[in-house]
Amino acid sequence: MGRAPCCDKANVRRGPWSPEEDSALRRYVELHGTGGNWIALPQKAGLKRCGKSCRLRWLNYLRPDIRHGGFTDEEDDVIFSLYKSIGSRWSIIASQLPGRTDNDVKNYWNTKLKKKIMAAGEPLITKTHHQSLSPLPAVPAPTVNVEVFFPNDIENTTSALAPVNSCNLGYPFGLPQLPPADDVSASSSASSSSIPVASENFDDFFLPELGFSYWNTDLLTAGFSSPSYPPLMATCANSEVEHQGIYS
DNA sequence: AATAACTTCAACCGCGTTGGC
DNA sequence: AGCCAACGCGGTTGAAGTTAT
């Protein structure tokens, strides 16, 4: 037995959205918000559409902050860099590109950027999502020292040495929230004596063969962040692994 | 001008995750 | 703790548009 369908397919419209449907959905969301319930929304908005379809249409096309049009070279760089690091995790990649959706980034990668990069002779070495989450038992959880620099930001440039017992070096899921301009506590924490304690899952994320394009989420949470991010440069070294790189 | 081949991207599908009960 | 509805995501599809022959 398969999964139950999310809606009654016989009684919902499918395929491309008409301008009338777009304006009905836009008007409803602008007046009432989504109410946190996409399933109930189409009926309230007078649409013969599946809630899932409404959600997708809003998120990928109708949202006011969506950017349409071609990708810039800077965006290309971000996509390629992140794809190399984390693979096809499009929602995370898109979250670093204001106004772009995961669907946009995915389509752009699959139809244009991948070909462009291959034509340029760049190797497309990456990890799939599942591979990147697989433990690597060959790498023992080490004690590491992490040194942090913010080359473009005087406020945060103070390098900080943060000894941690084990380190979940991972791509910074949820990039650091920028502290308010008058909030000095976040930026000063990077150089304070308050050492963040990393979590236990070092080998969940550590991919030594890719170099240090990974970062410790706990350190970011603790305030190792910069308004000028990227680039963020860091070194990570211990007796068994040593990496240095620039995230950009 | 016709049409085949190719490209683009909006939309769909189904699975994993989350959160409320 | 377990169930289940809803959400969110990544992979895939297919219609529409564009280019080549």
Tab-separated table of C-alpha atoms in Angstrom, chain A:
chain	number	residue	atom	x	y	z
A	1	MET	CA	0.000	0.000	0.000
A	2	GLY	CA	1.375	3.349	-0.982
A	3	ARG	CA	1.229	6.629	0.877
A	4	ALA	CA	-2.136	8.332	1.034
A	5	PRO	CA	-2.335	11.250	-1.413
A	6	CYS	CA	-2.104	14.689	0.165
A	7	CYS	CA	-5.326	15.807	-1.514
A	8	ASP	CA	-8.158	14.568	-3.681
A	9	LYS	CA	-6.511	14.658	-7.083
A	10	ALA	CA	-9.802	14.292	-8.908
A	11	ASN	CA	-11.047	17.595	-7.515
A	12	VAL	CA	-7.995	19.820	-7.755
A	13	ARG	CA	-6.583	21.718	-10.672
A	14	ARG	CA	-3.097	20.783	-11.780
A	15	GLY	CA	-0.560	22.181	-14.183
A	16	PRO	CA	0.456	25.772	-14.799
A	17	TRP	CA	-1.107	28.514	-12.685
A	18	SER	CA	-3.311	31.097	-14.347
A	19	PRO	CA	-2.879	34.815	-13.577
A	20	GLU	CA	-6.257	34.705	-11.795
A	21	GLU	CA	-5.081	31.912	-9.509
A	22	ASP	CA	-1.839	33.763	-8.841
A	23	SER	CA	-3.653	36.914	-7.830
A	24	ALA	CA	-6.119	34.984	-5.649
A	25	LEU	CA	-3.297	33.277	-3.803
A	26	ARG	CA	-1.249	36.459	-3.521
A	27	ARG	CA	-4.222	38.424	-2.251
A	28	TYR	CA	-5.112	35.793	0.324
A	29	VAL	CA	-1.587	35.427	1.687
A	30	GLU	CA	-1.061	39.173	1.827
A	31	LEU	CA	-4.300	39.622	3.769
A	32	HIS	CA	-4.223	36.600	6.029
A	33	GLY	CA	-0.787	35.020	5.822
A	34	THR	CA	-0.529	31.277	5.374
A	35	GLY	CA	-1.911	30.669	8.852
A	36	GLY	CA	0.630	27.900	9.136
A	37	ASN	CA	-1.746	25.599	7.340
A	38	TRP	CA	-1.272	25.186	3.613
A	39	ILE	CA	-3.711	22.298	3.402
A	40	ALA	CA	-6.657	24.463	4.471
A	41	LEU	CA	-5.533	27.531	2.542
A	42	PRO	CA	-6.789	26.750	-0.985
A	43	GLN	CA	-10.378	26.345	0.164
A	44	LYS	CA	-10.240	29.588	2.160
A	45	ALA	CA	-8.657	31.386	-0.786
A	46	GLY	CA	-11.202	30.012	-3.210
A	47	LEU	CA	-8.646	27.980	-5.123
A	48	LYS	CA	-9.190	24.532	-6.557
A	49	ARG	CA	-5.610	23.602	-5.861
A	50	CYS	CA	-3.769	21.209	-3.608
A	51	GLY	CA	-2.291	22.950	-0.568
A	52	LYS	CA	1.098	21.645	-1.489
A	53	SER	CA	0.797	23.199	-4.909
A	54	CYS	CA	-0.169	26.548	-3.326
A	55	ARG	CA	2.799	26.429	-1.005
A	56	LEU	CA	5.176	25.707	-3.878
A	57	ARG	CA	3.689	28.424	-6.047
A	58	TRP	CA	4.017	30.972	-3.262
A	59	LEU	CA	7.518	30.007	-2.176
A	60	ASN	CA	8.982	29.594	-5.638
A	61	TYR	CA	7.234	32.291	-7.577
A	62	LEU	CA	4.856	34.691	-5.844
A	63	ARG	CA	6.791	35.659	-2.719
A	64	PRO	CA	7.635	39.367	-2.951
A	65	ASP	CA	11.337	38.892	-2.195
A	66	ILE	CA	11.957	36.433	-5.013
A	67	ARG	CA	14.703	37.377	-7.445
A	68	HIS	CA	14.075	36.365	-11.010
A	69	GLY	CA	16.583	36.605	-13.789
A	70	GLY	CA	20.108	35.452	-14.437
A	71	PHE	CA	22.616	34.430	-11.810
A	72	THR	CA	25.685	36.556	-11.239
A	73	ASP	CA	29.265	35.298	-11.244
A	74	GLU	CA	29.320	35.791	-7.476
A	75	GLU	CA	26.264	33.587	-7.129
A	76	ASP	CA	27.910	31.002	-9.382
A	77	ASP	CA	30.908	30.973	-7.067
A	78	VAL	CA	28.758	30.485	-3.991
A	79	ILE	CA	26.790	27.669	-5.566
A	80	PHE	CA	29.862	25.868	-6.831
A	81	SER	CA	31.728	26.268	-3.587
A	82	LEU	CA	28.847	24.983	-1.513
A	83	TYR	CA	28.042	22.175	-3.935
A	84	LYS	CA	31.596	20.945	-3.636
A	85	SER	CA	31.308	21.013	0.118
A	86	ILE	CA	27.837	19.713	0.849
A	87	GLY	CA	26.473	18.331	-2.399
A	88	SER	CA	22.927	18.808	-3.581
A	89	ARG	CA	21.471	20.345	-0.453
A	90	TRP	CA	19.714	23.004	-2.441
A	91	SER	CA	17.756	24.614	0.347
A	92	ILE	CA	20.956	25.273	2.289
A	93	ILE	CA	22.709	26.616	-0.798
A	94	ALA	CA	19.711	28.790	-1.674
A	95	SER	CA	19.629	30.176	1.861
A	96	GLN	CA	22.982	31.831	1.128
A	97	LEU	CA	21.603	33.527	-1.990
A	98	PRO	CA	19.028	36.153	-1.035
A	99	GLY	CA	15.927	35.980	-3.203
A	100	ARG	CA	16.810	32.647	-4.751
A	101	THR	CA	14.811	29.511	-4.135
A	102	ASP	CA	16.060	25.971	-3.820
A	103	ASN	CA	14.165	25.105	-6.996
A	104	ASP	CA	15.840	27.973	-8.839
A	105	VAL	CA	19.293	26.971	-7.701
A	106	LYS	CA	18.682	23.319	-8.471
A	107	ASN	CA	17.409	24.077	-11.964
A	108	TYR	CA	20.237	26.495	-12.603
A	109	TRP	CA	22.815	23.978	-11.485
A	110	ASN	CA	21.358	21.101	-13.483
A	111	THR	CA	20.856	23.032	-16.697
A	112	LYS	CA	23.637	25.590	-16.838
A	113	LEU	CA	26.209	25.878	-14.099
A	114	LYS	CA	27.252	22.237	-14.053
A	115	LYS	CA	27.976	22.361	-17.779
A	116	LYS	CA	29.760	25.680	-17.453
A	117	ILE	CA	32.020	24.335	-14.739
A	118	MET	CA	32.741	21.089	-16.535
A	119	ALA	CA	33.561	23.034	-19.672
A	120	ALA	CA	36.055	25.020	-17.621
A	121	GLY	CA	37.737	21.762	-16.629
A	122	GLU	CA	36.852	21.929	-12.944
A	123	PRO	CA	36.462	18.536	-11.301
A	124	LEU	CA	33.048	18.041	-9.760
A	125	ILE	CA	34.179	16.188	-6.692
A	126	THR	CA	31.545	16.329	-4.062
A	127	LYS	CA	29.813	14.340	-1.419
A	128	THR	CA	26.223	13.386	-1.672
A	129	HIS	CA	24.067	14.290	1.262
A	130	HIS	CA	24.005	10.743	2.493
A	131	GLN	CA	27.725	10.260	2.088
A	132	SER	CA	28.482	13.429	3.958
A	133	LEU	CA	26.428	12.260	6.904
A	134	SER	CA	28.081	8.876	7.044
A	135	PRO	CA	30.511	8.322	9.867
A	136	LEU	CA	34.113	7.919	8.849
A	137	PRO	CA	35.413	5.434	11.359
A	138	ALA	CA	38.952	5.746	10.031
A	139	VAL	CA	39.161	9.246	11.550
A	140	PRO	CA	39.266	9.132	15.323
A	141	ALA	CA	37.716	11.988	17.246
A	142	PRO	CA	40.715	14.188	17.968
A	143	THR	CA	41.384	17.057	20.246
A	144	VAL	CA	41.742	20.061	17.979
A	145	ASN	CA	42.717	23.644	18.218
A	146	VAL	CA	40.820	26.027	16.015
A	147	GLU	CA	42.112	29.414	15.159
A	148	VAL	CA	39.721	31.929	13.675
A	149	PHE	CA	40.325	34.994	11.547
A	150	PHE	CA	37.978	37.498	9.998
A	151	PRO	CA	40.259	39.128	7.460
A	152	ASN	CA	37.812	41.760	6.259
A	153	ASP	CA	36.370	42.831	9.525
A	154	ILE	CA	38.445	44.703	12.078
A	155	GLU	CA	35.811	44.278	14.780
A	156	ASN	CA	36.060	40.539	14.606
A	157	THR	CA	39.552	40.078	13.318
A	158	THR	CA	40.936	39.066	16.669
A	159	SER	CA	42.047	35.542	16.176
A	160	ALA	CA	40.865	33.162	18.803
A	161	LEU	CA	42.299	29.885	19.849
A	162	ALA	CA	39.585	27.555	20.958
A	163	PRO	CA	40.632	24.215	22.334
A	164	VAL	CA	37.825	21.730	22.086
A	165	ASN	CA	37.651	18.104	23.054
A	166	SER	CA	35.882	16.899	20.005
A	167	CYS	CA	34.640	18.914	17.166
A	168	ASN	CA	31.702	18.486	14.839
A	169	LEU	CA	33.353	20.186	11.969
A	170	GLY	CA	30.529	20.618	9.575
A	171	TYR	CA	29.346	23.053	7.017
A	172	PRO	CA	27.743	25.958	8.907
A	173	PHE	CA	24.130	24.934	8.637
A	174	GLY	CA	22.301	28.092	9.466
A	175	LEU	CA	24.941	30.690	8.950
A	176	PRO	CA	25.586	32.981	11.876
A	177	GLN	CA	22.907	35.473	12.627
A	178	LEU	CA	24.424	38.901	12.461
A	179	PRO	CA	24.391	40.607	15.842
A	180	PRO	CA	22.822	44.069	16.060
A	181	ALA	CA	25.345	46.836	15.464
A	182	ASP	CA	25.255	47.884	19.113
A	183	ASP	CA	25.511	44.356	20.426
A	184	VAL	CA	29.162	43.936	21.265
A	185	SER	CA	28.716	40.733	23.206
A	186	ALA	CA	28.541	38.540	20.139
A	187	SER	CA	31.617	39.907	18.456
A	188	SER	CA	33.626	40.096	21.640
A	189	SER	CA	32.884	36.495	22.514
A	190	ALA	CA	35.242	35.375	19.797
A	191	SER	CA	38.153	36.706	21.715
A	192	SER	CA	36.888	36.237	25.214
A	193	SER	CA	38.054	33.572	27.579
A	194	SER	CA	34.693	31.882	27.332
A	195	ILE	CA	35.566	28.845	25.280
A	196	PRO	CA	32.688	27.214	23.478
A	197	VAL	CA	32.283	23.521	24.028
A	198	ALA	CA	31.762	21.545	20.871
A	199	SER	CA	29.465	18.598	20.603
A	200	GLU	CA	30.461	14.983	20.425
A	201	ASN	CA	29.779	14.092	16.823
A	202	PHE	CA	33.082	14.792	15.205
A	203	ASP	CA	33.037	12.047	12.648
A	204	ASP	CA	29.478	12.753	11.580
A	205	PHE	CA	30.675	15.643	9.511
A	206	PHE	CA	34.400	15.602	9.253
A	207	LEU	CA	35.596	15.124	5.713
A	208	PRO	CA	39.357	15.475	5.782
A	209	GLU	CA	39.825	14.762	2.100
A	210	LEU	CA	37.913	17.913	1.240
A	211	GLY	CA	40.028	20.217	3.307
A	212	PHE	CA	38.727	22.766	5.687
A	213	SER	CA	35.714	24.149	3.985
A	214	TYR	CA	33.823	22.948	6.995
A	215	TRP	CA	33.129	24.777	10.130
A	216	ASN	CA	32.128	24.139	13.676
A	217	THR	CA	28.522	25.085	14.163
A	218	ASP	CA	28.966	25.371	17.879
A	219	LEU	CA	31.723	27.931	17.448
A	220	LEU	CA	29.523	29.924	15.107
A	221	THR	CA	26.674	29.798	17.547
A	222	ALA	CA	29.008	31.007	20.243
A	223	GLY	CA	29.761	34.136	18.290
A	224	PHE	CA	32.595	33.326	15.918
A	225	SER	CA	30.802	35.188	13.225
A	226	SER	CA	31.408	38.177	11.097
A	227	PRO	CA	29.185	40.653	9.277
A	228	SER	CA	31.743	40.514	6.479
A	229	TYR	CA	31.335	36.771	6.123
A	230	PRO	CA	32.501	35.475	3.676
A	231	PRO	CA	35.383	35.047	3.598
A	232	LEU	CA	36.049	33.323	6.827
A	233	MET	CA	39.458	31.769	7.201
A	234	ALA	CA	40.262	29.175	9.735
A	235	THR	CA	42.883	26.650	10.532
A	236	CYS	CA	42.328	23.372	12.246
A	237	ALA	CA	45.210	21.257	13.333
A	238	ASN	CA	46.095	18.410	15.602
A	239	SER	CA	48.437	15.475	15.549
A	240	GLU	CA	46.379	13.552	13.025
A	241	VAL	CA	44.691	16.118	10.833
A	242	GLU	CA	45.739	19.488	9.645
A	243	HIS	CA	43.707	21.696	7.398
A	244	GLN	CA	43.675	25.230	6.308
A	245	GLY	CA	41.445	26.968	3.869
A	246	ILE	CA	39.308	29.896	3.030
A	247	TYR	CA	35.598	29.583	2.905
A	248	SER	CA	34.226	31.844	0.244
